[in-house]
Coordinates of C-alpha atoms in Angstrom, one line a residue:
Chain A
X1 CA -19.4 -12.7 -23.3
X2 CA -20.2 -11.5 -26.8
X3 CA -17.3 -11.8 -29.4
X4 CA -18.1 -9.4 -32.3
X5 CA -14.9 -10.4 -34.3
X6 CA -14.8 -14.0 -35.4
X7 CA -14.3 -15.6 -38.9
X8 CA -15.2 -19.0 -40.1
X9 CA -13.6 -21.0 -43.1
X10 CA -10.1 -20.7 -44.2
X11 CA -7.6 -18.0 -44.0
X12 CA -6.2 -17.7 -47.5
X13 CA -2.5 -18.1 -46.7
X14 CA -2.0 -20.8 -44.0
X15 CA -4.1 -23.1 -41.9
X16 CA -5.1 -21.7 -38.4
X17 CA -5.3 -24.1 -35.3
X18 CA -9.0 -23.5 -34.9
X19 CA -10.2 -23.1 -38.6
X20 CA -12.7 -25.8 -38.5
X21 CA -15.9 -24.8 -37.1
X22 CA -16.4 -27.6 -34.5
X23 CA -13.1 -26.8 -32.9
X24 CA -13.7 -23.1 -33.1
X25 CA -17.0 -23.5 -31.3
X26 CA -15.6 -25.8 -28.7
X27 CA -12.8 -23.2 -27.9
X28 CA -15.3 -20.3 -27.7
X29 CA -17.6 -22.1 -25.4
X30 CA -14.7 -23.2 -23.3
X31 CA -13.7 -19.6 -22.9
X32 CA -17.0 -18.3 -21.8
X33 CA -18.1 -16.8 -25.2
X34 CA -21.8 -17.0 -25.2
X35 CA -22.4 -15.3 -28.7
X36 CA -20.0 -14.8 -31.5
X37 CA -20.6 -12.7 -34.6
X38 CA -19.1 -14.6 -37.4
X39 CA -17.9 -13.5 -40.9
X40 CA -16.1 -15.8 -43.3
X41 CA -12.5 -15.5 -44.5
X42 CA -14.0 -16.5 -47.9
X43 CA -15.6 -13.2 -48.2
X44 CA -12.1 -11.5 -48.6
X45 CA -11.4 -13.0 -52.0
X46 CA -14.2 -14.9 -53.3
X47 CA -16.4 -13.3 -55.8
X48 CA -19.4 -15.4 -55.2
X49 CA -20.3 -13.6 -52.0
X50 CA -23.9 -14.8 -52.2
X51 CA -22.5 -18.3 -52.0
X52 CA -20.1 -17.3 -49.2
X53 CA -22.9 -15.9 -47.1
X54 CA -25.2 -18.9 -47.7
X55 CA -22.4 -21.4 -46.5
X56 CA -21.8 -19.1 -43.6
X57 CA -25.4 -19.0 -42.4
X58 CA -25.5 -22.8 -42.7
X59 CA -22.5 -23.3 -40.9
X60 CA -23.6 -20.8 -38.1
X61 CA -26.9 -22.7 -37.8
X62 CA -24.9 -25.8 -36.6
X63 CA -23.4 -24.0 -33.7
X64 CA -26.4 -24.3 -31.3
X65 CA -27.0 -20.6 -31.4
X66 CA -23.4 -19.4 -30.4
X67 CA -22.4 -18.1 -33.9
X68 CA -24.4 -15.3 -35.4
X69 CA -23.6 -14.8 -39.1
X70 CA -22.3 -11.6 -40.5
X71 CA -22.5 -11.4 -44.1
X72 CA -19.9 -10.1 -46.5
X73 CA -20.9 -7.3 -48.7
X74 CA -18.7 -6.3 -51.7
X75 CA -20.2 -3.1 -53.0
X76 CA -18.2 -3.4 -56.3
X77 CA -19.8 -6.6 -57.4
X78 CA -22.7 -6.5 -59.8
X79 CA -26.1 -6.4 -58.1
X80 CA -24.4 -6.3 -54.6
X81 CA -27.6 -4.7 -53.4
X82 CA -29.3 -8.1 -53.5
X83 CA -26.7 -9.5 -51.2
X84 CA -27.6 -6.9 -48.6
X85 CA -31.3 -7.9 -49.1
X86 CA -30.6 -11.6 -48.8
X87 CA -28.6 -11.0 -45.7
X88 CA -31.4 -9.4 -44.0
X89 CA -34.4 -11.2 -45.5
X90 CA -33.1 -14.8 -46.4
X91 CA -30.4 -15.3 -43.6
X92 CA -31.9 -13.2 -40.7
X93 CA -28.5 -11.5 -40.3
X94 CA -28.2 -8.7 -37.8
X95 CA -25.0 -7.3 -39.3
X96 CA -22.9 -7.1 -42.4
X97 CA -19.1 -6.9 -42.8
X98 CA -17.0 -4.8 -45.1
X99 CA -13.4 -5.3 -46.1
X100 CA -12.8 -2.0 -48.3
X101 CA -9.2 -2.8 -48.7
X102 CA -9.5 -6.4 -49.9
X103 CA -12.4 -5.3 -52.3
X104 CA -10.7 -2.2 -53.7
X105 CA -12.7 1.0 -52.7
X106 CA -12.1 3.8 -50.3
X107 CA -14.6 5.0 -47.5
X108 CA -15.1 8.2 -49.4
X109 CA -16.4 6.1 -52.6
X110 CA -20.1 7.2 -53.1
X111 CA -20.9 3.3 -53.0
X112 CA -20.5 3.7 -49.2
X113 CA -23.3 6.2 -48.8
X114 CA -25.6 3.9 -50.7
X115 CA -24.5 1.0 -48.7
X116 CA -25.1 2.7 -45.4
X117 CA -28.4 3.8 -46.6
X118 CA -29.5 0.3 -47.4
X119 CA -28.1 -1.0 -44.1
X120 CA -30.1 1.5 -42.3
X121 CA -33.2 0.6 -44.2
X122 CA -32.6 -3.1 -43.1
X123 CA -31.5 -2.1 -39.6
X124 CA -28.1 -3.9 -40.2
X125 CA -25.2 -3.2 -38.2
X126 CA -22.3 -2.4 -40.4
X127 CA -18.8 -3.7 -39.4
X128 CA -15.9 -2.2 -41.1
X129 CA -12.6 -4.3 -40.9
X130 CA -9.8 -2.0 -41.5
X131 CA -7.2 -4.7 -42.0
X132 CA -7.0 -8.5 -41.4
X133 CA -3.1 -9.0 -41.1
X134 CA 0.0 -6.9 -40.1
X135 CA 0.8 -5.3 -43.5
X136 CA 4.5 -6.2 -42.9
X137 CA 3.6 -9.9 -43.0
X138 CA 1.5 -10.0 -46.2
X139 CA 2.1 -12.4 -48.7
X140 CA 4.6 -10.9 -51.3
X141 CA 2.2 -11.3 -54.0
X142 CA -0.8 -9.9 -52.2
X143 CA -0.1 -6.7 -50.3
X144 CA -3.2 -5.1 -49.2
X145 CA -2.8 -1.8 -47.5
X146 CA -4.8 -0.9 -44.4
X147 CA -8.0 1.1 -44.9
X148 CA -7.4 4.7 -45.2
X149 CA -9.6 6.1 -42.4
X150 CA -9.3 9.8 -43.3
X151 CA -12.7 9.8 -45.0
X152 CA -14.3 8.0 -41.9
X153 CA -15.4 11.2 -40.0
X154 CA -17.0 12.6 -43.1
X155 CA -19.0 9.4 -43.7
X156 CA -20.2 9.4 -40.2
X157 CA -21.2 12.8 -40.4
X158 CA -23.2 12.0 -43.4
X159 CA -24.8 9.1 -41.8
X160 CA -25.2 9.8 -38.1
X161 CA -27.6 7.1 -37.6
X162 CA -25.6 4.3 -39.1
X163 CA -24.5 1.8 -36.5
X164 CA -20.8 1.1 -37.2
X165 CA -18.5 -1.2 -35.6
X166 CA -14.8 -0.6 -36.5
X167 CA -12.8 -3.8 -36.3
X168 CA -9.0 -4.3 -36.2
X169 CA -8.7 -0.7 -35.8
X170 CA -6.4 0.2 -32.9
X171 CA -3.3 1.5 -34.3
X172 CA -5.0 2.7 -37.3
X173 CA -7.6 5.0 -35.7
X174 CA -5.9 6.9 -32.9
X175 CA -7.8 6.9 -29.5
X176 CA -8.6 10.6 -29.9
X177 CA -10.0 10.1 -33.4
X178 CA -12.1 7.2 -32.1
X179 CA -13.4 9.3 -29.2
X180 CA -14.3 12.0 -31.7
X181 CA -16.1 9.6 -33.9
X182 CA -18.3 8.4 -30.9
X183 CA -19.5 11.9 -30.5
X184 CA -20.8 11.7 -34.1
X185 CA -23.0 8.8 -34.2
X186 CA -23.2 5.1 -32.8
X187 CA -19.7 4.2 -33.8
X188 CA -18.2 1.3 -31.8
X189 CA -14.6 -0.3 -31.8
X190 CA -13.6 -3.6 -31.0
X191 CA -10.5 -4.3 -28.7
X192 CA -8.8 -7.0 -30.8
X193 CA -5.8 -4.9 -31.8
X194 CA -5.5 -2.6 -28.5
X195 CA -1.8 -2.8 -27.9
X196 CA 0.5 -1.5 -25.4
X197 CA 1.1 -2.6 -21.8
X198 CA -2.1 -2.0 -20.0
X199 CA -4.0 -1.4 -23.2
X200 CA -7.5 -1.3 -21.9
X201 CA -6.7 1.0 -19.0
X202 CA -5.1 3.4 -21.3
X203 CA -7.7 3.1 -23.9
X204 CA -10.8 3.8 -21.6
X205 CA -9.0 7.0 -20.5
X206 CA -9.7 8.5 -24.0
X207 CA -12.5 6.3 -25.5
X208 CA -15.8 6.1 -23.8
X209 CA -15.9 2.4 -22.5
X210 CA -19.5 2.4 -23.8
X211 CA -18.3 2.2 -27.2
X212 CA -15.7 -0.6 -26.9
X213 CA -16.7 -4.3 -27.7
X214 CA -15.2 -7.5 -27.1
X215 CA -13.7 -8.6 -30.4
X216 CA -10.8 -11.3 -30.7
X217 CA -10.1 -11.6 -34.3
X218 CA -10.2 -15.3 -33.7
X219 CA -9.1 -17.7 -35.0
X220 CA -6.5 -15.5 -36.8
X221 CA -5.5 -14.2 -33.5
X222 CA -5.2 -16.5 -30.4
X223 CA -8.5 -16.0 -28.4
X224 CA -6.5 -15.5 -25.3
X225 CA -5.1 -12.1 -26.4
X226 CA -8.5 -10.6 -26.1
X227 CA -9.3 -12.5 -22.8
X228 CA -6.0 -11.6 -21.1
X229 CA -6.3 -8.1 -21.8
X230 CA -8.9 -7.9 -18.9
X231 CA -6.4 -9.3 -16.6
X232 CA -3.8 -6.9 -17.4
X233 CA -6.1 -4.0 -17.0
X234 CA -8.2 -3.6 -14.1
X235 CA -11.4 -1.9 -15.3
X236 CA -13.8 -3.0 -12.5
X237 CA -16.6 -5.2 -13.1
X238 CA -19.1 -2.8 -14.4
X239 CA -16.7 -1.5 -17.3
X240 CA -15.5 -5.0 -18.0
X241 CA -18.9 -6.4 -18.4
X242 CA -20.0 -3.4 -20.6
X243 CA -17.1 -4.2 -23.0
X244 CA -17.6 -7.9 -22.9
X245 CA -21.2 -8.0 -23.5
X246 CA -23.3 -5.0 -22.4
X247 CA -22.2 -2.8 -25.1
X248 CA -23.1 -5.4 -27.8
X249 CA -26.5 -5.7 -26.3
X250 CA -26.9 -2.0 -26.4
X251 CA -25.9 -1.9 -30.0
X252 CA -28.2 -4.5 -30.9
X253 CA -31.1 -2.9 -28.8
X254 CA -31.5 -6.0 -26.8
X255 CA -31.3 -4.6 -23.4
Chain B
X1 CA -2.7 -38.0 -23.0
X2 CA -2.6 -36.2 -26.5
X3 CA -2.3 -32.4 -26.8
X4 CA -5.8 -31.7 -27.5
X5 CA -7.2 -33.9 -24.5
X6 CA -4.6 -32.2 -22.3
X7 CA -5.8 -28.8 -23.5
X8 CA -9.3 -29.5 -22.7
X9 CA -8.4 -30.9 -19.3
X10 CA -6.2 -28.1 -18.3
X11 CA -8.8 -25.7 -19.2
X12 CA -11.3 -27.0 -16.9
X13 CA -8.7 -27.5 -14.2
X14 CA -6.9 -24.1 -14.4
X15 CA -9.5 -21.8 -15.4
X16 CA -9.2 -18.3 -13.8
X17 CA -11.6 -15.4 -13.2
X18 CA -11.2 -12.5 -15.6
X19 CA -14.0 -10.4 -14.7
X20 CA -16.8 -10.6 -12.3
X21 CA -20.2 -8.9 -12.5
X22 CA -23.6 -9.0 -11.1
X23 CA -24.6 -10.5 -14.5
X24 CA -22.0 -13.3 -14.7
X25 CA -18.7 -14.4 -13.6
X26 CA -16.4 -15.3 -16.7
X27 CA -14.2 -18.2 -16.3
X28 CA -11.1 -18.1 -18.9
X29 CA -8.6 -20.8 -19.3
X30 CA -5.5 -19.0 -19.1
X31 CA -4.1 -19.3 -15.6
X32 CA -1.5 -21.7 -14.7
X33 CA -0.3 -20.6 -11.4
X34 CA 2.7 -22.9 -11.4
X35 CA 4.1 -21.4 -14.6
X36 CA 7.5 -19.5 -14.0
X37 CA 7.3 -16.8 -16.5
X38 CA 10.6 -14.8 -17.6
X39 CA 9.9 -12.3 -20.1
X40 CA 12.9 -11.9 -22.7
X41 CA 11.9 -8.7 -24.3
X42 CA 11.0 -5.8 -22.3
X43 CA 11.4 -1.9 -22.9
X44 CA 11.0 1.3 -20.8
X45 CA 9.6 3.0 -23.9
X46 CA 5.8 3.3 -24.4
X47 CA 5.1 2.9 -20.7
X48 CA 3.3 5.6 -18.7
X49 CA 5.4 7.7 -16.4
X50 CA 8.1 10.5 -16.5
X51 CA 10.8 8.7 -14.9
X52 CA 12.6 5.4 -14.9
X53 CA 11.3 4.7 -11.4
X54 CA 7.7 5.5 -12.4
X55 CA 7.8 3.4 -15.3
X56 CA 9.4 0.3 -13.7
X57 CA 7.0 0.6 -11.0
X58 CA 4.1 0.7 -13.4
X59 CA 5.4 -2.1 -15.5
X60 CA 5.9 -4.4 -12.3
X61 CA 2.2 -3.8 -11.5
X62 CA 1.3 -5.1 -14.8
X63 CA 3.7 -7.9 -14.6
X64 CA 2.4 -9.0 -11.2
X65 CA -1.1 -9.1 -12.6
X66 CA 0.1 -11.4 -15.3
X67 CA 2.3 -13.5 -13.3
X68 CA 5.6 -12.5 -14.9
X69 CA 8.4 -13.0 -12.4
X70 CA 11.5 -11.8 -14.3
X71 CA 11.8 -9.1 -17.0
X72 CA 14.9 -8.5 -19.4
X73 CA 15.1 -4.9 -20.3
X74 CA 17.2 -3.4 -23.0
X75 CA 17.2 0.1 -24.5
X76 CA 15.8 3.3 -22.9
X77 CA 13.7 5.9 -24.6
X78 CA 13.1 7.4 -27.0
X79 CA 13.9 4.6 -29.3
X80 CA 16.9 5.3 -31.4
X81 CA 17.6 2.9 -34.5
X82 CA 21.2 4.4 -35.1
X83 CA 22.4 5.9 -31.8
X84 CA 25.7 7.7 -31.2
X85 CA 28.0 6.3 -28.6
X86 CA 26.9 8.8 -26.2
X87 CA 23.3 8.0 -26.7
X88 CA 24.1 4.3 -26.4
X89 CA 25.5 5.0 -22.9
X90 CA 22.6 7.2 -21.9
X91 CA 20.2 4.5 -22.9
X92 CA 22.2 1.8 -21.0
X93 CA 22.2 4.2 -18.1
X94 CA 18.5 4.2 -18.0
X95 CA 18.5 0.3 -18.0
X96 CA 21.1 0.2 -15.3
X97 CA 18.8 2.5 -13.2
X98 CA 16.0 0.3 -13.7
X99 CA 17.9 -2.7 -12.7
X100 CA 18.9 -1.1 -9.5
X101 CA 15.3 -0.5 -8.6
X102 CA 14.4 -4.2 -8.5
X103 CA 17.4 -6.4 -8.8
X104 CA 15.5 -9.5 -7.8
X105 CA 13.2 -9.1 -10.6
X106 CA 14.9 -7.3 -13.6
X107 CA 17.8 -8.3 -15.9
X108 CA 19.3 -6.2 -18.6
X109 CA 21.1 -6.6 -22.0
X110 CA 23.3 -3.6 -23.2
X111 CA 22.4 -1.8 -26.1
X112 CA 25.3 -1.8 -28.6
X113 CA 25.8 -1.0 -32.2
X114 CA 27.7 -2.3 -35.1
X115 CA 28.0 1.1 -36.2
X116 CA 30.3 1.8 -33.2
X117 CA 32.3 -1.4 -32.4
X118 CA 34.9 0.1 -30.3
X119 CA 32.5 2.0 -28.2
X120 CA 30.3 -1.0 -28.0
X121 CA 33.1 -3.1 -26.6
X122 CA 33.5 -0.3 -24.0
X123 CA 29.8 -0.7 -23.1
X124 CA 30.1 -4.4 -22.9
X125 CA 32.8 -4.0 -20.3
X126 CA 31.1 -1.3 -18.5
X127 CA 27.7 -3.0 -18.5
X128 CA 28.4 -6.6 -18.5
X129 CA 32.0 -7.3 -17.3
X130 CA 31.7 -4.6 -14.5
X131 CA 28.0 -4.4 -14.3
X132 CA 24.8 -6.4 -13.9
X133 CA 23.8 -7.0 -17.6
X134 CA 23.8 -10.4 -19.0
X135 CA 23.8 -9.8 -22.9
X136 CA 23.6 -7.3 -25.7
X137 CA 20.9 -6.0 -27.9
X138 CA 21.6 -5.1 -31.4
X139 CA 18.9 -3.3 -33.3
X140 CA 19.0 -1.9 -36.8
X141 CA 22.0 0.3 -37.2
X142 CA 24.0 -2.4 -39.3
X143 CA 23.1 -6.0 -40.6
X144 CA 24.4 -8.4 -38.2
X145 CA 25.7 -10.5 -40.8
X146 CA 28.6 -7.8 -41.5
X147 CA 32.0 -8.7 -40.1
X148 CA 32.0 -5.3 -38.2
X149 CA 30.1 -7.1 -35.5
X150 CA 32.5 -10.0 -35.1
X151 CA 34.6 -8.5 -32.3
X152 CA 31.2 -7.6 -30.2
X153 CA 29.8 -11.0 -30.7
X154 CA 33.3 -12.8 -30.0
X155 CA 33.5 -10.8 -26.7
X156 CA 30.0 -11.8 -25.7
X157 CA 31.1 -15.4 -26.3
X158 CA 34.1 -14.9 -24.1
X159 CA 31.7 -13.5 -21.1
X160 CA 29.1 -16.1 -21.9
X161 CA 26.8 -13.2 -22.5
X162 CA 23.7 -13.6 -24.7
X163 CA 23.2 -11.8 -28.0
X164 CA 19.8 -10.6 -28.8
X165 CA 19.5 -9.4 -32.5
X166 CA 16.2 -7.6 -33.7
X167 CA 15.0 -9.3 -37.1
X168 CA 12.3 -8.6 -39.4
X169 CA 11.1 -9.9 -42.7
X170 CA 8.9 -7.2 -43.9
X171 CA 6.8 -7.6 -47.1
X172 CA 6.9 -3.9 -47.2
X173 CA 10.7 -3.8 -47.2
X174 CA 13.1 -3.8 -44.2
X175 CA 14.9 -0.6 -43.0
X176 CA 18.4 0.1 -43.9
X177 CA 20.4 -1.9 -41.6
X178 CA 17.7 -3.9 -40.4
X179 CA 18.6 -7.6 -40.2
X180 CA 16.6 -10.7 -41.2
X181 CA 16.9 -14.1 -39.6
X182 CA 19.1 -15.1 -42.5
X183 CA 21.5 -12.4 -41.4
X184 CA 21.3 -14.0 -38.0
X185 CA 22.2 -17.4 -39.4
X186 CA 25.1 -16.1 -41.0
X187 CA 26.4 -14.5 -37.7
X188 CA 25.5 -17.5 -35.8
X189 CA 27.4 -19.7 -38.2
X190 CA 30.6 -17.8 -37.7
X191 CA 30.1 -17.9 -33.8
X192 CA 28.8 -21.4 -33.2
X193 CA 29.5 -21.1 -29.6
X194 CA 27.7 -18.0 -28.9
X195 CA 24.0 -18.0 -27.9
X196 CA 22.1 -15.9 -30.3
X197 CA 18.5 -14.9 -30.1
X198 CA 16.5 -14.3 -33.3
X199 CA 14.4 -11.3 -32.2
X200 CA 10.7 -11.5 -33.3
X201 CA 11.6 -14.6 -35.5
X202 CA 11.6 -12.3 -38.3
X203 CA 8.0 -11.0 -37.7
X204 CA 7.0 -13.2 -40.5
X205 CA 7.5 -16.3 -38.4
X206 CA 6.5 -18.8 -41.2
X207 CA 9.7 -17.8 -42.9
X208 CA 11.8 -16.8 -39.9
X209 CA 11.5 -20.2 -38.2
X210 CA 12.5 -22.0 -41.4
X211 CA 15.4 -19.7 -41.7
X212 CA 17.0 -20.7 -38.5
X213 CA 15.9 -24.3 -38.4
X214 CA 19.4 -25.8 -39.1
X215 CA 21.3 -23.5 -36.9
X216 CA 21.2 -25.0 -33.3
X217 CA 22.9 -21.9 -31.5
X218 CA 20.0 -19.8 -32.5
X219 CA 16.9 -19.5 -30.4
X220 CA 13.8 -17.4 -31.3
X221 CA 11.9 -14.7 -29.6
X222 CA 8.2 -14.8 -29.7
X223 CA 7.7 -11.2 -28.8
X224 CA 6.8 -8.1 -30.7
X225 CA 4.4 -9.3 -33.4
X226 CA 0.6 -9.8 -33.6
X227 CA -0.8 -12.7 -31.7
X228 CA -1.3 -14.9 -34.7
X229 CA -2.5 -18.2 -33.9
X230 CA -0.2 -21.2 -35.0
X231 CA 3.1 -19.5 -34.4
X232 CA 4.1 -21.5 -31.5
X233 CA 2.9 -24.8 -32.8
X234 CA 5.0 -24.3 -35.9
X235 CA 7.9 -23.4 -33.8
X236 CA 7.6 -26.4 -31.6
X237 CA 7.3 -28.6 -34.6
X238 CA 10.2 -27.3 -36.4
X239 CA 12.6 -26.3 -33.8
X240 CA 11.6 -28.0 -30.6
X241 CA 10.2 -26.3 -27.7
X242 CA 13.6 -25.9 -26.2
X243 CA 14.6 -23.2 -28.7
X244 CA 11.7 -20.9 -28.1
X245 CA 11.7 -18.0 -25.8
X246 CA 8.5 -16.1 -24.5
X247 CA 9.0 -12.4 -24.8
X248 CA 6.6 -9.6 -25.0
X249 CA 8.2 -6.4 -26.4
X250 CA 6.4 -4.3 -23.9
X251 CA 5.5 -1.3 -23.5
X252 CA 4.7 -1.1 -27.3
X253 CA 3.0 -4.4 -27.0
X254 CA 1.1 -6.0 -24.1
X255 CA 1.8 -8.9 -21.9
X256 CA -1.7 -10.1 -22.7
X257 CA -1.3 -10.5 -26.5
X258 CA 2.2 -12.0 -26.2
X259 CA 1.4 -14.5 -23.5
X260 CA -1.7 -15.4 -25.6
X261 CA 0.8 -16.8 -28.2
X262 CA 1.8 -19.5 -25.5
X263 CA -1.4 -19.9 -23.6
X264 CA -3.3 -20.1 -26.9
X265 CA -1.0 -22.9 -28.5
X266 CA -1.8 -26.6 -28.0
X267 CA 1.2 -27.6 -25.9
X268 CA 2.1 -30.1 -23.3
X269 CA 2.7 -28.7 -19.9
X270 CA 6.5 -29.5 -20.4
X271 CA 6.6 -27.5 -23.6
X272 CA 4.6 -24.6 -22.1
X273 CA 7.0 -24.2 -19.1
X274 CA 10.0 -24.4 -21.2
X275 CA 8.9 -21.6 -23.4
X276 CA 7.6 -19.4 -20.7
X277 CA 10.6 -19.4 -18.6
X278 CA 12.9 -22.4 -18.4
X279 CA 14.5 -21.9 -21.7
X280 CA 15.6 -18.4 -20.8
X281 CA 16.7 -19.3 -17.4
X282 CA 18.8 -22.0 -19.1
X283 CA 20.3 -19.5 -21.5
X284 CA 21.3 -17.0 -18.9
X285 CA 22.5 -19.6 -16.3
X286 CA 26.2 -19.8 -17.5
X287 CA 26.6 -15.9 -17.3
X288 CA 24.6 -15.6 -13.9
X289 CA 26.9 -18.5 -12.5
X290 CA 30.0 -16.6 -14.0
X291 CA 28.8 -13.5 -12.0
X292 CA 27.9 -15.4 -8.9
X293 CA 24.2 -14.7 -9.2
X294 CA 22.1 -17.1 -7.1
X295 CA 18.5 -17.2 -8.2
X296 CA 16.0 -17.3 -5.5

């Protein structure tokens, strides 16, 4: 299985049971995860994003190939474009991750167009995390609204070649809106926040299963949440395998 | 055996198949076939189906897949945060209809409201004293710390019925009438002999657990929040496993995400079994015995 939504380092507001990389790796491997796309919690608040990405890359290197680093890009920081370059050239990353709500910009900010252009030039997948935590449980001194997805369709229309992965989006992007976005370009969605009884069975009725990716939001979420969704929903082996690994390989052009 | 070693061992011994494919069969470590799972927190809302029967049948399919043996239902659909007495009766009728469809699997709590104490007492008599239900559900009509709820809670104590109170601690602000765990504590201290469940543990469980820590007649419900890691570990540390109840809040939530809170936590076998089912069974046993219900 390929988990496209993992984070290393420390969640800013409490310790998590698997927030030390060796323990995280142990759990992923024991759970059948063969590849995990890992960002860094540090990227949410740290201003030295270059340092965050360098540490992330080094940390992933120690995982025996399990962890693939996904660099943070904060496009309101000075010279952020060089962070994109470093992600691709220095760190050999295949993807970058955006946190527009933590970094203070909207998806209709012109900087997003520039960012997607640069990512395309570098052949980078762009992950957009719509939220990290239920807004109702945010620290009272740090309330971070969920990303407004109203501009998302226009953004995709302007960049129909951009390979986008929407993380933590269920409940924010409706299944119908997600289905629409898949018709406009190579837009994918992770399943970490797919919620309701029989969630995946219901989701694939609306969203093409070819555009769903196994993403756990681990270690903030229990890894078992994403895993158990495949027991609660009977999707059949072909669809399950596509979501668990095949679609990620297609996205990366590795099959 | 320490918890970590136990976890590693149990993963190997109890791994289950989640998905099979020509490419690979994926083993995951979440099956424990000996677990008895009782789900405290189930709704008919948010479930595919037009009728109670269709919804119950669909839910039991999912429950079977996840190994959930018993389910406690409260409230019908649509959700009504401040229902009229007539609406309360209709919602309870839906649950009674559900219970009749699978009496060996389903339990029910009567939906009552501090806004209508007299009619709520009538519903308690209809649904619990004369009916099959085992407790009450209080939602957001009034804060449960208000004295208006005392007759309702006192009657539950007389019947040995369980009181489930929804709570949240929203940093975005609670709804009017929406209780916090601190409201539950106030209520529980006035009724120390009544078994009271702090629904959702306040959502923000880091504060909710602390709030109820000193009040032993309050147990917590794990259901209806995101499957954030560390919830159950903190609860066990601060409250002890015997005060923690697995619940899902289906159909808006999934069994998967909510069971993951337990299966993803580092627990001993004893703690896991307590949380998944034994604690709820213990909580309901007095009223089940009073009703002459024998569990198979």
